[in-house]
N, CA, C and O atoms as a GROMACS GRO file, in nm:
protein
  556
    1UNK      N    1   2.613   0.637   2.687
    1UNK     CA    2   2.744   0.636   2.749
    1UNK      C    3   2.743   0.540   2.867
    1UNK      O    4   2.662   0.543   2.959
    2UNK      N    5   2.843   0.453   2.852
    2UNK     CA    6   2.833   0.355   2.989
    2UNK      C    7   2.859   0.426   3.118
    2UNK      O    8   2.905   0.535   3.154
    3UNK      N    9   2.801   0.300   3.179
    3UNK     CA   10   2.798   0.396   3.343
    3UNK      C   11   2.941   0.348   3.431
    3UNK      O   12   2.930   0.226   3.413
    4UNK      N   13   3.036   0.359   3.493
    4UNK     CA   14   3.123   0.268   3.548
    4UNK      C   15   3.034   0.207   3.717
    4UNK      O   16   2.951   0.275   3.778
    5UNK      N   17   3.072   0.092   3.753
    5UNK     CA   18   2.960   0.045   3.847
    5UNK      C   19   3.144   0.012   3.894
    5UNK      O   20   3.244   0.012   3.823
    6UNK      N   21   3.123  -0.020   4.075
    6UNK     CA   22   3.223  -0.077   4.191
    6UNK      C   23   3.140  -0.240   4.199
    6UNK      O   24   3.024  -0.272   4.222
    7UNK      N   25   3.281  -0.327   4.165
    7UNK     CA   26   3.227  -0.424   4.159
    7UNK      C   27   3.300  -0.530   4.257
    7UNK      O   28   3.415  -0.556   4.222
    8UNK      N   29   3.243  -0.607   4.398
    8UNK     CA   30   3.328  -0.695   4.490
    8UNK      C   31   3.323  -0.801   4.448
    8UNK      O   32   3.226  -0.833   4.380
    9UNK      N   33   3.428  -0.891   4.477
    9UNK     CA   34   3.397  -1.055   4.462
    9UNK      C   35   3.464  -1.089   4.542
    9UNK      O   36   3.587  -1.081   4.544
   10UNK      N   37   3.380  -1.138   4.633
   10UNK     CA   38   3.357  -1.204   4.764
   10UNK      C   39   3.385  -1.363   4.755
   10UNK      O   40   3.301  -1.428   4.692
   11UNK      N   41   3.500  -1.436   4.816
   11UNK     CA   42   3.553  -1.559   4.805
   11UNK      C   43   3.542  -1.614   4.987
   11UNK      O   44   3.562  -1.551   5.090
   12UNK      N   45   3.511  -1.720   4.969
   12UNK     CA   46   3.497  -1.784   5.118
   12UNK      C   47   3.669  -1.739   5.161
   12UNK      O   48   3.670  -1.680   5.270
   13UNK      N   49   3.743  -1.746   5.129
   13UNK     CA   50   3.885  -1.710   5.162
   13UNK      C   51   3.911  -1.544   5.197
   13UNK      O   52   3.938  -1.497   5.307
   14UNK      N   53   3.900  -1.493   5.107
   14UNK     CA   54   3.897  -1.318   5.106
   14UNK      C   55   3.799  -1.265   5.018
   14UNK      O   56   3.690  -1.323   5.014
   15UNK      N   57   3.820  -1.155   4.938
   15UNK     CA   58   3.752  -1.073   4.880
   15UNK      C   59   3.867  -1.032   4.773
   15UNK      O   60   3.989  -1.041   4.791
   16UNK      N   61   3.799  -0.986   4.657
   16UNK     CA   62   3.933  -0.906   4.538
   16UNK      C   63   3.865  -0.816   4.506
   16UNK      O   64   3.746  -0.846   4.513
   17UNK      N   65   3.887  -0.698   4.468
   17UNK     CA   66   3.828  -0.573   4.456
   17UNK      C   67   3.797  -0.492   4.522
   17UNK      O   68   3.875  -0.520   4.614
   18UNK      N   69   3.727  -0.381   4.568
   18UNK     CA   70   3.667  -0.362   4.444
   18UNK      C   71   3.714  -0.303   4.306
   18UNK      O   72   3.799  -0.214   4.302
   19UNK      N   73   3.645  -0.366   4.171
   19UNK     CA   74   3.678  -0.330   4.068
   19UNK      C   75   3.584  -0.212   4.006
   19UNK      O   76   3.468  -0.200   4.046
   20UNK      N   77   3.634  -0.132   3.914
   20UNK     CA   78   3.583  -0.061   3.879
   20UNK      C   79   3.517  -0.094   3.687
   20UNK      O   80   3.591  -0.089   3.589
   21UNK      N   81   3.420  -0.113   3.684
   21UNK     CA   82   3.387  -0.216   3.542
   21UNK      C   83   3.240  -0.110   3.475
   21UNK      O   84   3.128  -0.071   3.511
   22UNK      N   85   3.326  -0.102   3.365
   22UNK     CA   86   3.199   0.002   3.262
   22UNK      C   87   3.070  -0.104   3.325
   22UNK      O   88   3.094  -0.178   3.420
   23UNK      N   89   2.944  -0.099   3.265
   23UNK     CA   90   2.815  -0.115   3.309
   23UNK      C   91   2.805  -0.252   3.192
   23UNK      O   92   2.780  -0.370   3.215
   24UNK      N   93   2.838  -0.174   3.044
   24UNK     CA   94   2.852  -0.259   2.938
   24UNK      C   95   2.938  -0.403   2.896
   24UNK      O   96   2.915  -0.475   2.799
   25UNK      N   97   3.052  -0.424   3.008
   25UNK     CA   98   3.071  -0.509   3.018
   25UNK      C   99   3.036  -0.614   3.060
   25UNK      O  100   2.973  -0.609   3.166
   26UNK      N  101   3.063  -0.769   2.991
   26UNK     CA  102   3.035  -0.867   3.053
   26UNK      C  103   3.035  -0.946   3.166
   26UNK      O  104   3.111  -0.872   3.228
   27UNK      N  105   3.009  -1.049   3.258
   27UNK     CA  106   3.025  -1.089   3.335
   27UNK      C  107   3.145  -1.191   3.333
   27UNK      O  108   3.198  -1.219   3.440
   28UNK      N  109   3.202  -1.262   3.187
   28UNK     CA  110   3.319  -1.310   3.176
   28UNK      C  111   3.431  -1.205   3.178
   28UNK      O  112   3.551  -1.230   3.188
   29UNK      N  113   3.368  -1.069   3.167
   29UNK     CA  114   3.503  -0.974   3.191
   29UNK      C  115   3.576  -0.980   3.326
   29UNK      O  116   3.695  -0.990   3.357
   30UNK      N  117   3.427  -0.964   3.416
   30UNK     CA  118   3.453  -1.005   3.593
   30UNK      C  119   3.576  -1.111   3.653
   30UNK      O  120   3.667  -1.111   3.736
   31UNK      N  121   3.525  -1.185   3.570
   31UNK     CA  122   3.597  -1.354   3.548
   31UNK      C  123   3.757  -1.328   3.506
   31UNK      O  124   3.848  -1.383   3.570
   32UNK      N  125   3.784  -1.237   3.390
   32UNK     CA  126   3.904  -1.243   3.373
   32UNK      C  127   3.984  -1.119   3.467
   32UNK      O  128   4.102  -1.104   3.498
   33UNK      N  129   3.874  -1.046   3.493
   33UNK     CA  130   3.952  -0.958   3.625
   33UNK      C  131   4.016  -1.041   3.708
   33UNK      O  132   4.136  -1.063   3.723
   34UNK      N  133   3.915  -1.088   3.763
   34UNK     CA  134   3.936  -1.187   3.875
   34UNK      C  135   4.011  -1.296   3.864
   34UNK      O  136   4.000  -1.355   3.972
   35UNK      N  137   4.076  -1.351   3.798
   35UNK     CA  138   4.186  -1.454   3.713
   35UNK      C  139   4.296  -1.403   3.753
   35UNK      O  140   4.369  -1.460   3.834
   36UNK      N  141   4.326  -1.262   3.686
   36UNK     CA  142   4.432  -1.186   3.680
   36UNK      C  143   4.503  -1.143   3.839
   36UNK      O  144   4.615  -1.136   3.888
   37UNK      N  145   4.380  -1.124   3.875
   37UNK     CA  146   4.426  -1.027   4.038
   37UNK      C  147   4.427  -1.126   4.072
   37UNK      O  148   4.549  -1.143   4.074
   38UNK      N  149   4.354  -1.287   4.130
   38UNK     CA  150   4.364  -1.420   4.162
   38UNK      C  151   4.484  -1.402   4.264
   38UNK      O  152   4.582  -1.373   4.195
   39UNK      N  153   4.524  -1.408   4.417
   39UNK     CA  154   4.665  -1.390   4.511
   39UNK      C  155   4.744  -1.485   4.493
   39UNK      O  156   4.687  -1.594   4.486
   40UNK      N  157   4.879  -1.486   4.480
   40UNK     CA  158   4.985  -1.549   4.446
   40UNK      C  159   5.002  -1.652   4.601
   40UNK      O  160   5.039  -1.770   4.609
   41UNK      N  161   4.955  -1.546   4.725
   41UNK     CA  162   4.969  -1.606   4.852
   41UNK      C  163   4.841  -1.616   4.928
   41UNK      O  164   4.725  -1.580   4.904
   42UNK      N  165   4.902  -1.681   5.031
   42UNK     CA  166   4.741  -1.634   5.099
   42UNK      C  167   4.653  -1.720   5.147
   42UNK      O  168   4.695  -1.830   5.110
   43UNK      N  169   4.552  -1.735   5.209
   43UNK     CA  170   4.425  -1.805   5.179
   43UNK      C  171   4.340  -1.896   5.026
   43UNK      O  172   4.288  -2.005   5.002
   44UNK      N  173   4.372  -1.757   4.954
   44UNK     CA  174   4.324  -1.771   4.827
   44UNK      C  175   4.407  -1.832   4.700
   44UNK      O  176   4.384  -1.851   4.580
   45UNK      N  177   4.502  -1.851   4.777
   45UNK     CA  178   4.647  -1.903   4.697
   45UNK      C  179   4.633  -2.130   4.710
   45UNK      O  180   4.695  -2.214   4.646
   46UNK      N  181   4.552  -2.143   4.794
   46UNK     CA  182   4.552  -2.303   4.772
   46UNK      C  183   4.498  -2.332   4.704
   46UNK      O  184   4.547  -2.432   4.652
   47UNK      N  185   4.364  -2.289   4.640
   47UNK     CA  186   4.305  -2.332   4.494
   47UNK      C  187   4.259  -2.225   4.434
   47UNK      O  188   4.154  -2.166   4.458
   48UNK      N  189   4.390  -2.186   4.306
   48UNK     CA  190   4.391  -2.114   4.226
   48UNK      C  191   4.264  -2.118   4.141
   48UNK      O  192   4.191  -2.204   4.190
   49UNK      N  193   4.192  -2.050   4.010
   49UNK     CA  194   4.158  -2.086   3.910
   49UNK      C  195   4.239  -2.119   3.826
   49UNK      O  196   4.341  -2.052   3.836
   50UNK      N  197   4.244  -2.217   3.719
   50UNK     CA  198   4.389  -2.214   3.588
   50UNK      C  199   4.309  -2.147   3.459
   50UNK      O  200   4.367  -2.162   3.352
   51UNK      N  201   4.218  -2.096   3.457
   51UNK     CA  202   4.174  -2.038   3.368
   51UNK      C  203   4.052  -1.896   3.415
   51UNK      O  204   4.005  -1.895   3.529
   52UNK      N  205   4.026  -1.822   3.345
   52UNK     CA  206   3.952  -1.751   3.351
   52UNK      C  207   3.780  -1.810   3.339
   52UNK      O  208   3.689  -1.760   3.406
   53UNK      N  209   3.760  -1.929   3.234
   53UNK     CA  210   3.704  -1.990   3.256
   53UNK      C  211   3.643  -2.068   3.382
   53UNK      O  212   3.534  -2.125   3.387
   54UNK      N  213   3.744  -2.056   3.485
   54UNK     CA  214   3.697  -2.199   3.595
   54UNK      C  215   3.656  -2.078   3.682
   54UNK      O  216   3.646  -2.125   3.795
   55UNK      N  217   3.621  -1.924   3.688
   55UNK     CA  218   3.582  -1.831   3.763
   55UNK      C  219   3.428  -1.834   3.757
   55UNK      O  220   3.382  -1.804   3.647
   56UNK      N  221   3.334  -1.866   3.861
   56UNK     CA  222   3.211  -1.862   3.845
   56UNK      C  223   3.139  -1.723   3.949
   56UNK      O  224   3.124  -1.752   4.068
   57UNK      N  225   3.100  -1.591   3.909
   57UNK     CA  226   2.995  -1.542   3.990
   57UNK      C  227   2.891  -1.584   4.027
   57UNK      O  228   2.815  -1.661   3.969
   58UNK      N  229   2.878  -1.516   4.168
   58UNK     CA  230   2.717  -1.592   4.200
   58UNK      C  231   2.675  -1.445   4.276
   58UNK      O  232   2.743  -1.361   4.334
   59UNK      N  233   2.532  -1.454   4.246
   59UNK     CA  234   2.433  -1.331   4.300
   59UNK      C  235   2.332  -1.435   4.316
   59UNK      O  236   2.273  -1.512   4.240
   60UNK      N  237   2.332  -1.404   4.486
   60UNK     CA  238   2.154  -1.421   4.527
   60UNK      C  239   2.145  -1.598   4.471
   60UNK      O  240   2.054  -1.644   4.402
   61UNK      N  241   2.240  -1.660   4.512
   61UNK     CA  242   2.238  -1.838   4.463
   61UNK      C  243   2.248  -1.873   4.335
   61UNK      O  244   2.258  -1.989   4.296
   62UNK      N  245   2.245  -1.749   4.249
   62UNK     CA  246   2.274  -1.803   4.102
   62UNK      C  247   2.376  -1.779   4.028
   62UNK      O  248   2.420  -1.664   4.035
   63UNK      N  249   2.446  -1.877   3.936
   63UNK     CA  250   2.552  -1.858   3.896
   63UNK      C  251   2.503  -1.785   3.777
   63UNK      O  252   2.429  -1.832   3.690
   64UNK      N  253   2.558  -1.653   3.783
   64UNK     CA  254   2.570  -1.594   3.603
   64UNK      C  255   2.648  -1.604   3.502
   64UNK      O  256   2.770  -1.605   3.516
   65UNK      N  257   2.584  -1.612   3.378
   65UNK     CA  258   2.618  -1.619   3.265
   65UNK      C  259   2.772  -1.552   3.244
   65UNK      O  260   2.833  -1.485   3.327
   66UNK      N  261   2.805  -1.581   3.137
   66UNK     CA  262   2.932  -1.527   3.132
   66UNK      C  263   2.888  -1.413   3.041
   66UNK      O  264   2.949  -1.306   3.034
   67UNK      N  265   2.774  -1.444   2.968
   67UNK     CA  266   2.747  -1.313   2.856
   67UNK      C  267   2.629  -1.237   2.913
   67UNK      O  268   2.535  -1.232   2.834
   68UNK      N  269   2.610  -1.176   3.030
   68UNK     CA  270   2.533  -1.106   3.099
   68UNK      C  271   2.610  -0.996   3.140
   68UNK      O  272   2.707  -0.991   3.216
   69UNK      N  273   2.537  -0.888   3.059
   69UNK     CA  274   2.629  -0.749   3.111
   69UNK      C  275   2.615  -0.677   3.249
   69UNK      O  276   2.510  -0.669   3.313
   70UNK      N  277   2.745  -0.621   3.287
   70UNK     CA  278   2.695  -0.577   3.439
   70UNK      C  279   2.581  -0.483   3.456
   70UNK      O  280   2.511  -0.516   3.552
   71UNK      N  281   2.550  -0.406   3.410
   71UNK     CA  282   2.400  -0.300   3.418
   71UNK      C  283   2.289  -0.397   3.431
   71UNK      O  284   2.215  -0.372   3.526
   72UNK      N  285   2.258  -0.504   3.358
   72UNK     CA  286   2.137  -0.617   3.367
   72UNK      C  287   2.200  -0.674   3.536
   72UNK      O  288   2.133  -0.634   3.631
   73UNK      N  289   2.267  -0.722   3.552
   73UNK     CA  290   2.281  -0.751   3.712
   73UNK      C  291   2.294  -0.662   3.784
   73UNK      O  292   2.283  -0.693   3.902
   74UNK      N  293   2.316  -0.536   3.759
   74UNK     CA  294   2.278  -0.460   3.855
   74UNK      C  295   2.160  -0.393   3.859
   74UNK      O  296   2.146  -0.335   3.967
   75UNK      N  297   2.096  -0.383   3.807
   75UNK     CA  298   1.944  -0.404   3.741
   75UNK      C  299   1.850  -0.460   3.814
   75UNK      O  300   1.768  -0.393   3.876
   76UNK      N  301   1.854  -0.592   3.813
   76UNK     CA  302   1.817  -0.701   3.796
   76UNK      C  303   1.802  -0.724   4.000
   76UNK      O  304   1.698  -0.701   4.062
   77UNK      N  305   1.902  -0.759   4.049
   77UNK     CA  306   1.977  -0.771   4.192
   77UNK      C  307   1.981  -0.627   4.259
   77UNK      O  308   1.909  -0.616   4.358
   78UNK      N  309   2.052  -0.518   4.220
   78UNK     CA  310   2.085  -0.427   4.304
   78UNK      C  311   2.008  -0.280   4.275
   78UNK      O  312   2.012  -0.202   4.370
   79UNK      N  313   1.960  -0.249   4.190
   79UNK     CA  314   1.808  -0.174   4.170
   79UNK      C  315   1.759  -0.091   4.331
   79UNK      O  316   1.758  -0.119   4.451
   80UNK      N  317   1.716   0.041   4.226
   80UNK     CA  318   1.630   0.098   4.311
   80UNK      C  319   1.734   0.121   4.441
   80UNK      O  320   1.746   0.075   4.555
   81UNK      N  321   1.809   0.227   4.349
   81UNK     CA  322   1.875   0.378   4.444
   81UNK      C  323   1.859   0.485   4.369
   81UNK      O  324   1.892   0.495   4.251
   82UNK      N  325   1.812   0.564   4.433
   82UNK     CA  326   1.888   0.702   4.330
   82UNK      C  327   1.971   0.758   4.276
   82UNK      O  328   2.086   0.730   4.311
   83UNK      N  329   1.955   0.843   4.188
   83UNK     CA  330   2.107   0.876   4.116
   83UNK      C  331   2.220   0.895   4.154
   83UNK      O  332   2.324   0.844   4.111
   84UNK      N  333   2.196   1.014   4.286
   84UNK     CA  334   2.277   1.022   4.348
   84UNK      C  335   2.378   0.898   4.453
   84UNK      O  336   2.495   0.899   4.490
   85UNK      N  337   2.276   0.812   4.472
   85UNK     CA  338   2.327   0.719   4.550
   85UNK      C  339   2.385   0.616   4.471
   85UNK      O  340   2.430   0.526   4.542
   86UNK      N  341   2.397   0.600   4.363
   86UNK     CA  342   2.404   0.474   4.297
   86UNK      C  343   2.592   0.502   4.267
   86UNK      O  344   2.661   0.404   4.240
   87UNK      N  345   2.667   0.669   4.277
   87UNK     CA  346   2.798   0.571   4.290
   87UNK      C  347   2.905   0.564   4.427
   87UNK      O  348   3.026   0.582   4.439
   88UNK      N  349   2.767   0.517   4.548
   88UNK     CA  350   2.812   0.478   4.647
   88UNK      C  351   2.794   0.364   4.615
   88UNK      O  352   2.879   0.291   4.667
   89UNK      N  353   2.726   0.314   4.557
   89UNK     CA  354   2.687   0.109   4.562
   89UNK      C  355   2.833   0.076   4.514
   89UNK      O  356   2.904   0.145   4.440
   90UNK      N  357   2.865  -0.054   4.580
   90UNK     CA  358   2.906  -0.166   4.554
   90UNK      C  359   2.858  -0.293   4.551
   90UNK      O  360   2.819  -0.346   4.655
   91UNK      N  361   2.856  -0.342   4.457
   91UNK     CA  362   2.804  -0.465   4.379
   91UNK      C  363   2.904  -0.581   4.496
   91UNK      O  364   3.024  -0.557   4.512
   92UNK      N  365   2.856  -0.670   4.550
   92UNK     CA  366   2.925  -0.755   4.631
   92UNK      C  367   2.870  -0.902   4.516
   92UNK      O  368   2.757  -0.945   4.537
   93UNK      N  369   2.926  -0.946   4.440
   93UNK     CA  370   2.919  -1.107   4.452
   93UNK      C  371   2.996  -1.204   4.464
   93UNK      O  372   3.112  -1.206   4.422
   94UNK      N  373   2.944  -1.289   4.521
   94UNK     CA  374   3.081  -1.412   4.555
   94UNK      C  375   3.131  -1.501   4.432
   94UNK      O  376   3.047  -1.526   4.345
   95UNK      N  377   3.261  -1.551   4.417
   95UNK     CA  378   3.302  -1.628   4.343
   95UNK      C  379   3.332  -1.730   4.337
   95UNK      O  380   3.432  -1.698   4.402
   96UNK      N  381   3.343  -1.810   4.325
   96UNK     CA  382   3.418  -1.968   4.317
   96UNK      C  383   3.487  -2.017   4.176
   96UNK      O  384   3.484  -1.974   4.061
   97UNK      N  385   3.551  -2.130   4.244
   97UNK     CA  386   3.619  -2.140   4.138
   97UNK      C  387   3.616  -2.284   4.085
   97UNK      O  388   3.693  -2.363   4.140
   98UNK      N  389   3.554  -2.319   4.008
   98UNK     CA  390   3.436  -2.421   3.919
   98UNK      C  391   3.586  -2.500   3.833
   98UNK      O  392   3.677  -2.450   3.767
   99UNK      N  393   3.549  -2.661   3.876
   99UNK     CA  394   3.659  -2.736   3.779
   99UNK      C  395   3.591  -2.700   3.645
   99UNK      O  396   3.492  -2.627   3.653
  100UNK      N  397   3.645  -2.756   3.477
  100UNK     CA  398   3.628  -2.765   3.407
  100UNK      C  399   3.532  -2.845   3.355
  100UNK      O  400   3.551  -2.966   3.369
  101UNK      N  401   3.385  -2.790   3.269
  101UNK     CA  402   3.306  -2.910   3.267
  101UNK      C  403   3.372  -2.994   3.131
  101UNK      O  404   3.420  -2.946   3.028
  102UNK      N  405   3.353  -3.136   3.171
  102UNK     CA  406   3.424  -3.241   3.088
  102UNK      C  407   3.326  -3.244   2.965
  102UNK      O  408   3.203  -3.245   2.974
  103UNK      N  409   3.421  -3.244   2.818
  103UNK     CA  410   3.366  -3.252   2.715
  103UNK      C  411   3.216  -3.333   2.689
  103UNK      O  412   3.208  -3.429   2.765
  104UNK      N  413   3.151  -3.325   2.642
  104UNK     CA  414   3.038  -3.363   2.630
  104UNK      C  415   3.062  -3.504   2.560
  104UNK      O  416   3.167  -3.505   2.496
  105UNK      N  417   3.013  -3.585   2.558
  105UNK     CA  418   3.049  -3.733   2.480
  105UNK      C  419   2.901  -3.814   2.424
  105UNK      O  420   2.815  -3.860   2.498
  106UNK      N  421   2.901  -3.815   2.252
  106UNK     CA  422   2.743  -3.853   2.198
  106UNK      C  423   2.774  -4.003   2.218
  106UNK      O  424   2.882  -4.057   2.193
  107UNK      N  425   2.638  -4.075   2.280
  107UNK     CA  426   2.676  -4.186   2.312
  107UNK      C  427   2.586  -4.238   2.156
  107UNK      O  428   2.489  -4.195   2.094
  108UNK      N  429   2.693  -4.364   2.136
  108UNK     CA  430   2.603  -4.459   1.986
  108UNK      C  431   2.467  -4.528   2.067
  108UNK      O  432   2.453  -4.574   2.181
  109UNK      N  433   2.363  -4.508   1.936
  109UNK     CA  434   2.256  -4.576   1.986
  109UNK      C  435   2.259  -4.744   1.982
  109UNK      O  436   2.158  -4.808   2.014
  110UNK      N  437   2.382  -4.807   1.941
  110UNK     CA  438   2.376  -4.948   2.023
  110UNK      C  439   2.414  -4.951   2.130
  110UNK      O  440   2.489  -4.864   2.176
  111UNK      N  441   2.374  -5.050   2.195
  111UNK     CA  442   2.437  -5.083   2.319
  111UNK      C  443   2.564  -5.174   2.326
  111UNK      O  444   2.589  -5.268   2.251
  112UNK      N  445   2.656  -5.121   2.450
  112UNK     CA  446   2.783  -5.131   2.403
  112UNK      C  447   2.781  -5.294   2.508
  112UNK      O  448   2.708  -5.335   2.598
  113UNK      N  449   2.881  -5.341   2.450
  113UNK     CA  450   2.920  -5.533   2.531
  113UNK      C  451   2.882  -5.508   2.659
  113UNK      O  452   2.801  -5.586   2.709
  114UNK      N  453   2.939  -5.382   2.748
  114UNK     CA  454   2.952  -5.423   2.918
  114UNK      C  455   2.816  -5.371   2.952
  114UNK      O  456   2.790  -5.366   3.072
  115UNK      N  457   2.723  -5.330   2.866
  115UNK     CA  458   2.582  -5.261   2.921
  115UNK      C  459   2.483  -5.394   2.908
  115UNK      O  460   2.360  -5.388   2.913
  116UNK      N  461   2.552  -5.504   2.892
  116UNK     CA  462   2.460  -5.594   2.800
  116UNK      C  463   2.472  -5.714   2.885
  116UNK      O  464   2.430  -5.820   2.838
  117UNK      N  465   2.526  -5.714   3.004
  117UNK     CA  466   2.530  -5.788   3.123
  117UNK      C  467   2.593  -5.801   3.242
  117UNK      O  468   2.654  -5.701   3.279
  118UNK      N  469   2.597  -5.915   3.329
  118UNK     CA  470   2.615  -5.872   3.473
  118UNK      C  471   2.741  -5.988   3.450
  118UNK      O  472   2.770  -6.058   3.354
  119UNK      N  473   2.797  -5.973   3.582
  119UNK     CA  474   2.947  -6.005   3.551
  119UNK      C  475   2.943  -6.073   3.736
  119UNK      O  476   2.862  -6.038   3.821
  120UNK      N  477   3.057  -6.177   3.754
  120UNK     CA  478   3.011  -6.229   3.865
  120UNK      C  479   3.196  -6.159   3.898
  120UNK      O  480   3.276  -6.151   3.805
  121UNK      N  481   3.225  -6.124   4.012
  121UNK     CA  482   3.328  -6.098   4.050
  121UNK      C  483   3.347  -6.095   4.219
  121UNK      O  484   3.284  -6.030   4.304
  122UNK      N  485   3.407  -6.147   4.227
  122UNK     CA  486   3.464  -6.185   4.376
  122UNK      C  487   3.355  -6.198   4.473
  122UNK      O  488   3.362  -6.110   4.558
  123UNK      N  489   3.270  -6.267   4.488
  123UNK     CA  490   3.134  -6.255   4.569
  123UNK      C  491   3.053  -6.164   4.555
  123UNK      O  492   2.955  -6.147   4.628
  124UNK      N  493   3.102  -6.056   4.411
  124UNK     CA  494   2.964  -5.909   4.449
  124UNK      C  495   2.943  -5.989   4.316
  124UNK      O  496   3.005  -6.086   4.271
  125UNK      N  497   2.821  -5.908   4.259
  125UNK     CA  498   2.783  -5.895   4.158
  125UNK      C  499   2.747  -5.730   4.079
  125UNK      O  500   2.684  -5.638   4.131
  126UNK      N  501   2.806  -5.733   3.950
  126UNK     CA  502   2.804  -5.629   3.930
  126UNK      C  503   2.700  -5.570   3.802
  126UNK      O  504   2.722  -5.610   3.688
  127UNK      N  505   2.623  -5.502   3.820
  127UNK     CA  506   2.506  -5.490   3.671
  127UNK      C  507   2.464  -5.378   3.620
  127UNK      O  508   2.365  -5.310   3.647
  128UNK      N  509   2.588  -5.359   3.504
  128UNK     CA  510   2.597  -5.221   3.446
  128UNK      C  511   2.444  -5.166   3.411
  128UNK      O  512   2.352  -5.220   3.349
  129UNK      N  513   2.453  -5.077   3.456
  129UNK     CA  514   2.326  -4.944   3.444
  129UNK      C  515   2.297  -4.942   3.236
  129UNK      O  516   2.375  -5.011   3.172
  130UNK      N  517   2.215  -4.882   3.178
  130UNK     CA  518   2.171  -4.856   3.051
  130UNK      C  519   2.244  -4.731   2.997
  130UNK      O  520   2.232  -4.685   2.883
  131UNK      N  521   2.346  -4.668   3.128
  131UNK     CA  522   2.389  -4.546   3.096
  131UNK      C  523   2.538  -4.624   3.075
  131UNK      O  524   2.620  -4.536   3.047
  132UNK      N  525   2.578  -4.707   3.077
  132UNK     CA  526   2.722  -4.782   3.091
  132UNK      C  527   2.788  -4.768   3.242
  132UNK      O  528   2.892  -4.834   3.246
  133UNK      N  529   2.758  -4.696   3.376
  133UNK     CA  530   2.806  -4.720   3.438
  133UNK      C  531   2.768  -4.867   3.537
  133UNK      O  532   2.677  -4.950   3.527
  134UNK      N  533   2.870  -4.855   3.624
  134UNK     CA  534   2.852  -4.999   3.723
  134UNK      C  535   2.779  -5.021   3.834
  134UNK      O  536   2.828  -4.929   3.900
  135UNK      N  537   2.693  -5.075   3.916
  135UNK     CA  538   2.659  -5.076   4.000
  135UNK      C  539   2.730  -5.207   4.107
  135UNK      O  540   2.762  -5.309   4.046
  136UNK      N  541   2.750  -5.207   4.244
  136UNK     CA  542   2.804  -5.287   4.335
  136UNK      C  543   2.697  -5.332   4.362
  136UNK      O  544   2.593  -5.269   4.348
  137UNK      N  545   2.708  -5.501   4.425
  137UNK     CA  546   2.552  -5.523   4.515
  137UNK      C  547   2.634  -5.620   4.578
  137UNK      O  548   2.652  -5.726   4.519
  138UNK      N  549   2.677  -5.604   4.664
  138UNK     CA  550   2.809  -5.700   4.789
  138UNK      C  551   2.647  -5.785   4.882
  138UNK      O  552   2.551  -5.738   4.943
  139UNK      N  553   2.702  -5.957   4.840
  139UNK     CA  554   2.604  -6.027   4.889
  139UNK      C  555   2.660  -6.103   5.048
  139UNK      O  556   2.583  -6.175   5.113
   0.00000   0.00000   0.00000
């Protein structure tokens, strides 16, 4: 039988919760809590998340998984109370709110025209990297 755990998320702006979250749930559940309740005003109101996705927890400097159930982080991090004491705990982790990571892109194994030399432009010179980006070298 799941356990229900008190769960904070702590934002450099404010705090939302605490929530009350079976044990068995995920940590993207957190995420869509936290989406939902997200303040219309406020502090916390200048940079929204636009997705449930762009919600990142963090415990102890690390960002968790989205498929990490709350009992393993509380486990894991907040461990070692007794029975009795354990439904005074509240789970405090902070959140942020993470742009979207940009699609992944397979690069072809030729090399493309602009990786394939340096280019003279207005007194700099410029000499694309092997990854295709540019480098400046102002003479």
């Amino acid at each position: 039988m799941p356990v229900v755990r008190k769960v904070r998320l702590r934002h450099v702006c404010g705090d939302l919760g605490p929530f009350d979250v079976e044990s068995t749930a995920r940590v993207e559940t957190l995420a869509e809590q936290a989406y939902k309740e997200w303040p219309k005003e406020g502090p916390m109101a200048v940079d929204p998340p636009l997705s449930p996705e762009e919600v990142g927890c963090i415990v102890q400097g690390k960002i968790l998984s989205g498929l990490q159930d709350v009992e393993s982080v509380y486990e894991r991090y907040f461990g070692g109370y007794e029975e009795e004491q354990e439904e005074d705990v509240v789970m405090t982790m902070h959140v942020v709110v993470r742009p979207p990571k940009p699609p992944s892109k397979h690069r072809s194994k030729k090399k493309s025209q602009r990786g394939s030399r340096s280019r003279q432009q207005g007194g700099a010179t410029t000499s694309p990297s092997s990854s295709g980006s540019q480098c400046c070298i102002v003479m």
